[in-house]
mmCIF file of C-alpha atoms in Angstrom:
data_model
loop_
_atom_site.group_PDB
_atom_site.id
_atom_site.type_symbol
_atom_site.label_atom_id
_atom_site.label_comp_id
_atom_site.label_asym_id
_atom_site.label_seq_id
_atom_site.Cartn_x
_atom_site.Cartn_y
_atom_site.Cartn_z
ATOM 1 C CA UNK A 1 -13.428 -3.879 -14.202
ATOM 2 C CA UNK A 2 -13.088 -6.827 -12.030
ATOM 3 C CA UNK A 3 -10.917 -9.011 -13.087
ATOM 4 C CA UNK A 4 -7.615 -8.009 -11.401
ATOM 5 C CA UNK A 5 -7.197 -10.461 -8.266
ATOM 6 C CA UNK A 6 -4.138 -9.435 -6.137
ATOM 7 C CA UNK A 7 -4.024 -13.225 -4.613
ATOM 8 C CA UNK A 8 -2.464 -13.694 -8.229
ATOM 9 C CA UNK A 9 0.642 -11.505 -7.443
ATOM 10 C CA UNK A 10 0.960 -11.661 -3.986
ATOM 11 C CA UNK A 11 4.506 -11.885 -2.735
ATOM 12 C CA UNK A 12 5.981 -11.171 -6.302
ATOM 13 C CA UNK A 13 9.366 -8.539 -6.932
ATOM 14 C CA UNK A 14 6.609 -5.470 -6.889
ATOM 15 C CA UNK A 15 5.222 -6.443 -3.601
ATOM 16 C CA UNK A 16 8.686 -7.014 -2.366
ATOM 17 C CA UNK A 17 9.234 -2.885 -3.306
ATOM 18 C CA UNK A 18 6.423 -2.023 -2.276
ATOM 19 C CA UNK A 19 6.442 -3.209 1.279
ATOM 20 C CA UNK A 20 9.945 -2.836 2.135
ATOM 21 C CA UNK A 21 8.881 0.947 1.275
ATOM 22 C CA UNK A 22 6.232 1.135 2.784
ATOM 23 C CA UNK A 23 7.479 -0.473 5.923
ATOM 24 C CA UNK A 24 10.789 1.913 5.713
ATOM 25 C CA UNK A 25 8.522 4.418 5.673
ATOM 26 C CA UNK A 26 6.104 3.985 8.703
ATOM 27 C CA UNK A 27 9.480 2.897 11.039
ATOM 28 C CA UNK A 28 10.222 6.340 10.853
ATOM 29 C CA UNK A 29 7.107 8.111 10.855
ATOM 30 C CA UNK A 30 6.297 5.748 13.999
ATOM 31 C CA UNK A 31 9.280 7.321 15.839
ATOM 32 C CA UNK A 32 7.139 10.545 16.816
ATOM 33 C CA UNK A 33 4.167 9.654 19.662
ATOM 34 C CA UNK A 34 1.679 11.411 17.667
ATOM 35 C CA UNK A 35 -1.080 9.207 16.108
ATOM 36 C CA UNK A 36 -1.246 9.164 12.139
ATOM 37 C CA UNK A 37 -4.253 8.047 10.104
ATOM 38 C CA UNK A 38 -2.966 5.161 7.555
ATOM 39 C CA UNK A 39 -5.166 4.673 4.278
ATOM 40 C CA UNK A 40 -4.885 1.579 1.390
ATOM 41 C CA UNK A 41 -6.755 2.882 -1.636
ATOM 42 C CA UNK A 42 -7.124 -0.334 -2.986
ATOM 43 C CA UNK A 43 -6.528 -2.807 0.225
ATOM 44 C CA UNK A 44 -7.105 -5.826 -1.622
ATOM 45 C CA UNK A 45 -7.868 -9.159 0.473
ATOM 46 C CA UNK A 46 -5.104 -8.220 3.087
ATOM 47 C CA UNK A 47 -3.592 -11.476 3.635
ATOM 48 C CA UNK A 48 -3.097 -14.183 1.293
ATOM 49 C CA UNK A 49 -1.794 -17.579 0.680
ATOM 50 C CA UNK A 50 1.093 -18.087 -0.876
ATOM 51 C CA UNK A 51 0.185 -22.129 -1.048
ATOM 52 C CA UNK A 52 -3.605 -22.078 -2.468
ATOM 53 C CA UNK A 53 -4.855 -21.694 -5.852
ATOM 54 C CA UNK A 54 -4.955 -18.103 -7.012
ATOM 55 C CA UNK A 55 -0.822 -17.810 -6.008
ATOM 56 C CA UNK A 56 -0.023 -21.177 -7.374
ATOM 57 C CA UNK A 57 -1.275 -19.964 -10.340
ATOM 58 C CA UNK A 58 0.559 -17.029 -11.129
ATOM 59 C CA UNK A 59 3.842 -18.400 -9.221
ATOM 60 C CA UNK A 60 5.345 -15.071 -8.967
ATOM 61 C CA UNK A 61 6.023 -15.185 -5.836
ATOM 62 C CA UNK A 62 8.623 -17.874 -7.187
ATOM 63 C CA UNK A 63 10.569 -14.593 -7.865
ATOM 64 C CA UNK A 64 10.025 -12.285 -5.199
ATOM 65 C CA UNK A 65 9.497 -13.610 -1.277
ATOM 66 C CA UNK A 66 10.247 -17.149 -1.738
ATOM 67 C CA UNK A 67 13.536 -16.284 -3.684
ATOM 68 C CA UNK A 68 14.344 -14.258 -0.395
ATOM 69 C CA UNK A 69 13.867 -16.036 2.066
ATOM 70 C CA UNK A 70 15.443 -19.185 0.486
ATOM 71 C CA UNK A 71 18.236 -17.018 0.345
ATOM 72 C CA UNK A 72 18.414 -16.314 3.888
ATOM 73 C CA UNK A 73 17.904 -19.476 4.811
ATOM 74 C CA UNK A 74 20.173 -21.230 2.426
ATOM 75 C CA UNK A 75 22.706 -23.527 4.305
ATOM 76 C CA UNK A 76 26.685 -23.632 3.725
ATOM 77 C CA UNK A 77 26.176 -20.513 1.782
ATOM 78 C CA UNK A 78 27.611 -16.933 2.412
ATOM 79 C CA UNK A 79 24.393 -15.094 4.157
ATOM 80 C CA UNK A 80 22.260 -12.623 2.262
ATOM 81 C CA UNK A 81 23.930 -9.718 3.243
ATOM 82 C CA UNK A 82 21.544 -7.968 5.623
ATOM 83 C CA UNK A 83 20.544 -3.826 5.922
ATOM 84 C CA UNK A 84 17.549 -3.281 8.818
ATOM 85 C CA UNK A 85 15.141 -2.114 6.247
ATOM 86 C CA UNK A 86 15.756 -6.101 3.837
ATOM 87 C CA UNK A 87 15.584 -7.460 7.620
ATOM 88 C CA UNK A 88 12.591 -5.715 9.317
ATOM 89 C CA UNK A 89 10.537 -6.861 5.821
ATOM 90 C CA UNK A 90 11.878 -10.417 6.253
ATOM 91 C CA UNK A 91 11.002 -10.542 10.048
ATOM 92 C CA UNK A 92 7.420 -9.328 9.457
ATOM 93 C CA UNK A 93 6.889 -11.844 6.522
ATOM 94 C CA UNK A 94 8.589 -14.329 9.189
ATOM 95 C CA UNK A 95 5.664 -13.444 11.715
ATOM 96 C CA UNK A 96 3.085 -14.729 9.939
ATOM 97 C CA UNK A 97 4.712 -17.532 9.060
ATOM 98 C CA UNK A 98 5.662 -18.846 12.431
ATOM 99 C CA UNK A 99 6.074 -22.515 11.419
ATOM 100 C CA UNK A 100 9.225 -21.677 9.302
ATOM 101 C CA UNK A 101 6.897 -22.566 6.250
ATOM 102 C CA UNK A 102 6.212 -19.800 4.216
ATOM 103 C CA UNK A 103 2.249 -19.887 3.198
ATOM 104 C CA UNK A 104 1.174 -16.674 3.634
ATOM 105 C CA UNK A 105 1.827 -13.216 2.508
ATOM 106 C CA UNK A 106 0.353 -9.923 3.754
ATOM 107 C CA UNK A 107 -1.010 -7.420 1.832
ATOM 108 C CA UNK A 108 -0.109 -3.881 2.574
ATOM 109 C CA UNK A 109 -3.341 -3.400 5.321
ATOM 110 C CA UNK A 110 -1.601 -5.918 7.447
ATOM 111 C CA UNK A 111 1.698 -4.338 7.019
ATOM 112 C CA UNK A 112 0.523 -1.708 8.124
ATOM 113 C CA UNK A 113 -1.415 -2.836 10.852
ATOM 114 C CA UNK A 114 1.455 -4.545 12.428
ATOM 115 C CA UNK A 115 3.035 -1.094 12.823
ATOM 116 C CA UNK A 116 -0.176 0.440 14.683
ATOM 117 C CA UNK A 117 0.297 1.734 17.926
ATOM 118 C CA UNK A 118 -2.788 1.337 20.307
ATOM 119 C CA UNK A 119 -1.574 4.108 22.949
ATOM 120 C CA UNK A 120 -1.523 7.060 19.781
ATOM 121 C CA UNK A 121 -4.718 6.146 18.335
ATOM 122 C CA UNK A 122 -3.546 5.639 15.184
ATOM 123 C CA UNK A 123 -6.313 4.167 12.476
ATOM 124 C CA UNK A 124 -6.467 2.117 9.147
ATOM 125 C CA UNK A 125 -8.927 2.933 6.622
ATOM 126 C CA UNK A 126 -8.749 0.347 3.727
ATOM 127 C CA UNK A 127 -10.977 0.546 0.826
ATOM 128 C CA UNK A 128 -11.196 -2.148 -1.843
ATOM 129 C CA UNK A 129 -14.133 -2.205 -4.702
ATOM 130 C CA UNK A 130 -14.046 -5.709 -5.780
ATOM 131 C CA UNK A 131 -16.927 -7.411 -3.755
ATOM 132 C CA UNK A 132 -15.022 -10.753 -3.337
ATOM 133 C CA UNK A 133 -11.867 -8.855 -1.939
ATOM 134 C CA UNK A 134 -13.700 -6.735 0.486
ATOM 135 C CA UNK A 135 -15.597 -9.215 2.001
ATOM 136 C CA UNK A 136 -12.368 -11.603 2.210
ATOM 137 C CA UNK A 137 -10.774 -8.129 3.951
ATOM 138 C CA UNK A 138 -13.561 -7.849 5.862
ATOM 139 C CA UNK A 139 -13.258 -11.440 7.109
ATOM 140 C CA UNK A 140 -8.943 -11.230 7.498
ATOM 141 C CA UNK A 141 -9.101 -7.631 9.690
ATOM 142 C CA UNK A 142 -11.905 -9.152 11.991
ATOM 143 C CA UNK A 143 -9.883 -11.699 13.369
ATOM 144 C CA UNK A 144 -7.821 -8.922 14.454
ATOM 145 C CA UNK A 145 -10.063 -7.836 17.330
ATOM 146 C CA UNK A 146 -8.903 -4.100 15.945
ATOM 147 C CA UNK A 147 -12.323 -2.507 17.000
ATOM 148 C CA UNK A 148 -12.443 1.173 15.565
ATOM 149 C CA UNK A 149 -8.986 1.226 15.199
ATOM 150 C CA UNK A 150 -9.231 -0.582 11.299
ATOM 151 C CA UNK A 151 -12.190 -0.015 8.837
ATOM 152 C CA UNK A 152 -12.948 -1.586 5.836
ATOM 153 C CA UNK A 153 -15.136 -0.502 2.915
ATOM 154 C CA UNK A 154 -16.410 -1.298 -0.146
ATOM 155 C CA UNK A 155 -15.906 2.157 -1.861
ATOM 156 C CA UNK A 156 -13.573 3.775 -4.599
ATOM 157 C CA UNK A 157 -10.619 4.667 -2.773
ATOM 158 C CA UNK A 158 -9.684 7.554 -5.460
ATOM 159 C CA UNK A 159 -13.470 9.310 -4.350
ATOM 160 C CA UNK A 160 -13.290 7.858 -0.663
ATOM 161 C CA UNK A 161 -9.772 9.235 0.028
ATOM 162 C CA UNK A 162 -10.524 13.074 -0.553
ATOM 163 C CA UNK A 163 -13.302 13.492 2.026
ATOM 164 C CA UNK A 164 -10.885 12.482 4.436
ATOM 165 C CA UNK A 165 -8.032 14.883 4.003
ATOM 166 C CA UNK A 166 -6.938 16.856 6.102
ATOM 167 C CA UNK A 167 -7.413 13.974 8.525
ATOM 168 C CA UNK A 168 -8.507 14.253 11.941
ATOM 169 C CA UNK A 169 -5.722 15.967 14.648
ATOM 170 C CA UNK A 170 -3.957 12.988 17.350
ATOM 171 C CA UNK A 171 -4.309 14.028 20.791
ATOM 172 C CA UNK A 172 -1.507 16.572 20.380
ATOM 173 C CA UNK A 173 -3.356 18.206 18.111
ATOM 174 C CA UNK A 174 -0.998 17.696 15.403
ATOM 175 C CA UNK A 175 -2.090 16.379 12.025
ATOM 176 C CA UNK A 176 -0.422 13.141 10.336
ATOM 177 C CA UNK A 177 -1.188 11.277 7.546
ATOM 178 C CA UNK A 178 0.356 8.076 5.309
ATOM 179 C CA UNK A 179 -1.597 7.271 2.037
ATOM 180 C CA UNK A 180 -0.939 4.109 -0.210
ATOM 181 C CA UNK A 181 -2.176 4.045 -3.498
ATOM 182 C CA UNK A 182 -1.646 1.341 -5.765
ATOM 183 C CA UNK A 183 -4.609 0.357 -8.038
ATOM 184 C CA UNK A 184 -4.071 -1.991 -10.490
ATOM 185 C CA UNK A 185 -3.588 -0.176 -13.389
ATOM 186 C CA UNK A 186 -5.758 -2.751 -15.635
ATOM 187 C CA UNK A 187 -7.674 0.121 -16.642
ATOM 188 C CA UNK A 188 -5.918 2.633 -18.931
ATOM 189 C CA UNK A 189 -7.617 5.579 -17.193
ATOM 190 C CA UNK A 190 -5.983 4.535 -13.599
ATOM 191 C CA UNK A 191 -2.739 6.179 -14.361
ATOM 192 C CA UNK A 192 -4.650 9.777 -14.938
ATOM 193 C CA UNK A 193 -6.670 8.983 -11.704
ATOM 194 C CA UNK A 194 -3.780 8.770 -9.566
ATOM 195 C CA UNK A 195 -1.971 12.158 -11.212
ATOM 196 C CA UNK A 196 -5.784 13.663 -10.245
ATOM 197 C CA UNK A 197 -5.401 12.071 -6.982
ATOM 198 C CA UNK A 198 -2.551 13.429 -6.059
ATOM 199 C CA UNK A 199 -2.863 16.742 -6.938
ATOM 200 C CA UNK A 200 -5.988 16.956 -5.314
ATOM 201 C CA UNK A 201 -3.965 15.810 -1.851
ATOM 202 C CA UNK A 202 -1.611 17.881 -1.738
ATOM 203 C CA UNK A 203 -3.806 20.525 -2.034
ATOM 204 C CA UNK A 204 -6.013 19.406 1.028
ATOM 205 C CA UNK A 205 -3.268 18.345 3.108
ATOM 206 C CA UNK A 206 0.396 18.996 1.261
ATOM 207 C CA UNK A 207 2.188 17.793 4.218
ATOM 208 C CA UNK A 208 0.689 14.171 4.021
ATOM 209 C CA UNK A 209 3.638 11.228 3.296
ATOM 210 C CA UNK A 210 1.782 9.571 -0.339
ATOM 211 C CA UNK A 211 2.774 6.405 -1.500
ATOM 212 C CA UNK A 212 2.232 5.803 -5.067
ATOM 213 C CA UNK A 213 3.238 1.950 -6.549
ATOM 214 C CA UNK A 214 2.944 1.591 -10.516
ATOM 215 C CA UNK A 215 4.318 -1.044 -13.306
ATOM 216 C CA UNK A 216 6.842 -0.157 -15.309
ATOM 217 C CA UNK A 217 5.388 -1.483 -18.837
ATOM 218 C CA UNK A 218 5.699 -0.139 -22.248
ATOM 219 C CA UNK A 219 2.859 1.784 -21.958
ATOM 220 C CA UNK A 220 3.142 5.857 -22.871
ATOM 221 C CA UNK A 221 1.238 5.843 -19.035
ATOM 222 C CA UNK A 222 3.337 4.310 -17.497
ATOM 223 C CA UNK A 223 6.385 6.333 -18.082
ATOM 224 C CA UNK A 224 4.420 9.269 -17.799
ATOM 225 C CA UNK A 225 3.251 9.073 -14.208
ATOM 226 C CA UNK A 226 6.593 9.231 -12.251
ATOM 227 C CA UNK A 227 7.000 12.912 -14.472
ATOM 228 C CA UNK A 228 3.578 14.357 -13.706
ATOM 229 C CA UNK A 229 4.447 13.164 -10.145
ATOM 230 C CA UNK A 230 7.840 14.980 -10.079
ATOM 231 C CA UNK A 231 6.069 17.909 -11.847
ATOM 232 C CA UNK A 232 3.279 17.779 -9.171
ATOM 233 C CA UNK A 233 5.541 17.481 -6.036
ATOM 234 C CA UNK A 234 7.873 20.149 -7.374
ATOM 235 C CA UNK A 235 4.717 22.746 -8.374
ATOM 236 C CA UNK A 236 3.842 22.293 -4.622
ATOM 237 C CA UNK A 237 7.312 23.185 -3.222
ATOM 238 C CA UNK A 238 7.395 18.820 -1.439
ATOM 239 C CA UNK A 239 10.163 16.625 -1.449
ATOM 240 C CA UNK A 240 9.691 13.480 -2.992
ATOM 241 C CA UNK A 241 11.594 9.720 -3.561
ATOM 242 C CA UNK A 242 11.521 7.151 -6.869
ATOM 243 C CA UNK A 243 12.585 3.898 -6.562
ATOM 244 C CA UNK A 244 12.393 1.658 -9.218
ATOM 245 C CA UNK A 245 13.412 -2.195 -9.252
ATOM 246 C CA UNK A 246 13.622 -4.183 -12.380
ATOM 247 C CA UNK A 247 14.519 -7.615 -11.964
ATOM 248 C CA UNK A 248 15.319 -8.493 -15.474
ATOM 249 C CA UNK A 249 13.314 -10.521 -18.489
ATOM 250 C CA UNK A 250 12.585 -14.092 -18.254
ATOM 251 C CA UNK A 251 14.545 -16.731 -20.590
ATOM 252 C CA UNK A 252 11.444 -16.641 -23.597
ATOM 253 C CA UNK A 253 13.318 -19.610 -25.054
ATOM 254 C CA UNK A 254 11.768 -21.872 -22.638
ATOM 255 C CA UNK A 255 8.446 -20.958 -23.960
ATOM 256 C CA UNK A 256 7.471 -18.717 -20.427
ATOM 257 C CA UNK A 257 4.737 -15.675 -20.461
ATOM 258 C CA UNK A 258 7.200 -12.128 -20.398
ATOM 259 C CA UNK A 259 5.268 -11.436 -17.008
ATOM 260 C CA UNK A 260 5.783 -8.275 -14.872
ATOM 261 C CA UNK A 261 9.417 -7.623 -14.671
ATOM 262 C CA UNK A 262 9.912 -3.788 -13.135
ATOM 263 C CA UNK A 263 7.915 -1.610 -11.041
ATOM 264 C CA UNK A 264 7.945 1.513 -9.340
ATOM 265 C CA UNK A 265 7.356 3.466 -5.916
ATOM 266 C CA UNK A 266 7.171 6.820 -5.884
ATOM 267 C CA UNK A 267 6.955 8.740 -2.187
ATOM 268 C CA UNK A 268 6.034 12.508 -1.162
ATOM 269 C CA UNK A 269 7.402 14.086 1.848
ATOM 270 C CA UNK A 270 9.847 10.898 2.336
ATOM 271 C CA UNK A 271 11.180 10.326 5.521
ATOM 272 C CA UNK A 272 15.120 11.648 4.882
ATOM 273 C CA UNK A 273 16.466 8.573 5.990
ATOM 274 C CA UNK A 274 14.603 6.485 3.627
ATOM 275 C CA UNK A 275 16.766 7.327 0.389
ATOM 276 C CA UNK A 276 20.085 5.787 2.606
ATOM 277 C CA UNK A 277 17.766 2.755 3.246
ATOM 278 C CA UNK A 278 16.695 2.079 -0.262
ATOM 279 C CA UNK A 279 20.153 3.032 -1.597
ATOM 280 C CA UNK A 280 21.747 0.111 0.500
ATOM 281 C CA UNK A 281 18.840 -2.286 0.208
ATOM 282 C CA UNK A 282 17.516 -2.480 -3.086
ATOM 283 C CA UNK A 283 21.018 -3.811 -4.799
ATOM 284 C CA UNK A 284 21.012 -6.836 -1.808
ATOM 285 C CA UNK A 285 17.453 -7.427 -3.388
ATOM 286 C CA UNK A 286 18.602 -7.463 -7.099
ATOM 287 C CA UNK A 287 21.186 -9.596 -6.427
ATOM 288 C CA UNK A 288 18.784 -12.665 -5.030
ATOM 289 C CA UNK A 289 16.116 -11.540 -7.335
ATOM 290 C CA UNK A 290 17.917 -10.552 -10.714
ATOM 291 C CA UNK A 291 17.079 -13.164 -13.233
ATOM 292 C CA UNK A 292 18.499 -11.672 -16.750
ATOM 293 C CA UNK A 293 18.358 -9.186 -19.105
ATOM 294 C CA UNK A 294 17.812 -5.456 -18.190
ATOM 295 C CA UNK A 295 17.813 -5.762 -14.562
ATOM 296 C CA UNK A 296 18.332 -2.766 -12.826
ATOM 297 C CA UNK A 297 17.472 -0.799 -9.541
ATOM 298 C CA UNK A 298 17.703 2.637 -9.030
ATOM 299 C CA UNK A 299 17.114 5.189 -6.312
ATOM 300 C CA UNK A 300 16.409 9.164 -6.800
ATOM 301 C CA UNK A 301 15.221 11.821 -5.151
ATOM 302 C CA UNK A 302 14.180 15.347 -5.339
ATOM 303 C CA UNK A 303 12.489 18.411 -3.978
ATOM 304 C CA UNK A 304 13.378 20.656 -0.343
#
């Protein structure tokens, strides 16, 4: 149950997804004054280097961050061609690198963090069950000096999550929320938890913006999710966004493990401008990041 480590993929092509997402996302949402509760179901360590063991390891950052940003950096060749949601991901990754070395990574709880505002009372809930990761998280969000604006805790985010919806109204009164969920789907039974999960939101608070992240795998699961979440969205009259990005199979002739090659974000009650965004960002990304076979990107959406 706890084996999956996140400091093994950190920075790889799903992160890359998942973040520019995510970030599209709360750009917009951050455009009204009223505060918004942000939760991470499965927060992870929050911050991670790209340079010590666990990521030299699994390397996949190799084809995700560092393949990026070597390709915006590379000189006496044409630019990678820019759109604000590719640049605002590349500036925050920039920010916590400010040495022009890039060694670390953030997880989604400092992605979102970055975004906070301290004026609207916005707040972070991250939850993370592996011991080793929460304390780690623990560790990374204290150095923040965030005070009751971030919590961490060492719960199941699936059961933690539905206690807290509706969440609390801003000082308007109005009521906002922006849920990530992206267990690792190690265990066969995550992909049902996160149909469950869902369902169960949008009952409690339908209006809510959900984030869902999953791997695209040959797994009957796996291709079932993004339909029950269509079906789900669709039964309770929301919009919703999937974006998929696969970057292609590695060469097996030179004797390399197949890896993760494609994964998927799926988003209720997107922001309508984030469609354009991913629609004009996700080919720039496939063209640093495409590596052979099967790669593909693709962008749909559906709903009001």
């Amino acid at each position: 149950m706890f084996s999956y480590r996140h400091a093994f993929h950190a920075g790889n092509h799903a992160d890359v997804l998942k973040h520019t997402t995510l970030l599209a996302t709360l750009r917009h949402l951050m455009q009204k004054e009223a505060g918004i509760t942000l939760v991470d179901t499965h927060a992870g360590a929050g911050l991670y280097r790209l340079d010590g063991d666990y990521a030299e390891k699994g390397g996949e950052a190799a084809d995700g961050i560092v393949k990026l940003m070597a390709a915006l950096r590379a000189a006496g060749q044409e630019p990678l061609p820019s759109t604000p949601a590719l640049d605002d991901y590349l500036d925050l990754i920039a920010s916590f690198n400010p040495d022009d070395q890039l060694r670390v990574y953030p997880g989604s709880p400092f992605v979102m963090q970055s975004l906070m505002r301290t004026e609207s009372r916005d707040r972070l809930k991250l939850f993370e069950l592996h011991p080793t990761d929460s304390r780690t998280l623990t560790a990374n969000v204290a150095q923040l000096n965030a005070g009751r604006q971030v919590s961490v805790q060492l719960q199941d985010g699936f059961e933690s999550l539905k206690p807290m919806l509706p969440p609390p109204p801003s000082t308007s009164g109005s009521k906002r929320a922006l849920v990530l969920i992206d267990p690792s789907y190690e265990i066969k039974s995550d992909y049902a938890k996160v149909s469950a999960c869902i369902q169960e939101c949008l009952k409690r608070f339908p209006t809510g913006c959900y984030l869902v992240w999953y791997p695209i795998i040959p797994r009957a699961e796996a291709h079932d999710l993004p339909r029950r979440l269509k079906t789900l969205s669709n039964q309770a009259g929301r919009p919703w966004l999937h974006a998929t990005l696969n970057i292609g199979q590695r060469d097996l002739s030179l004797n390399e493990r197949p890896g993760l090659s494609a994964s998927g974000m799926f988003v209720i009650n997107p922001p309508h401008t984030l469609k354009a965004e991913l629609q004009a960002t996700l080919p720039r990304v496939l063209d640093v990041l495409g590596r052979g076979r099967g790669k593909a990107q693709s962008v749909e959406a559906g709903g009001r």
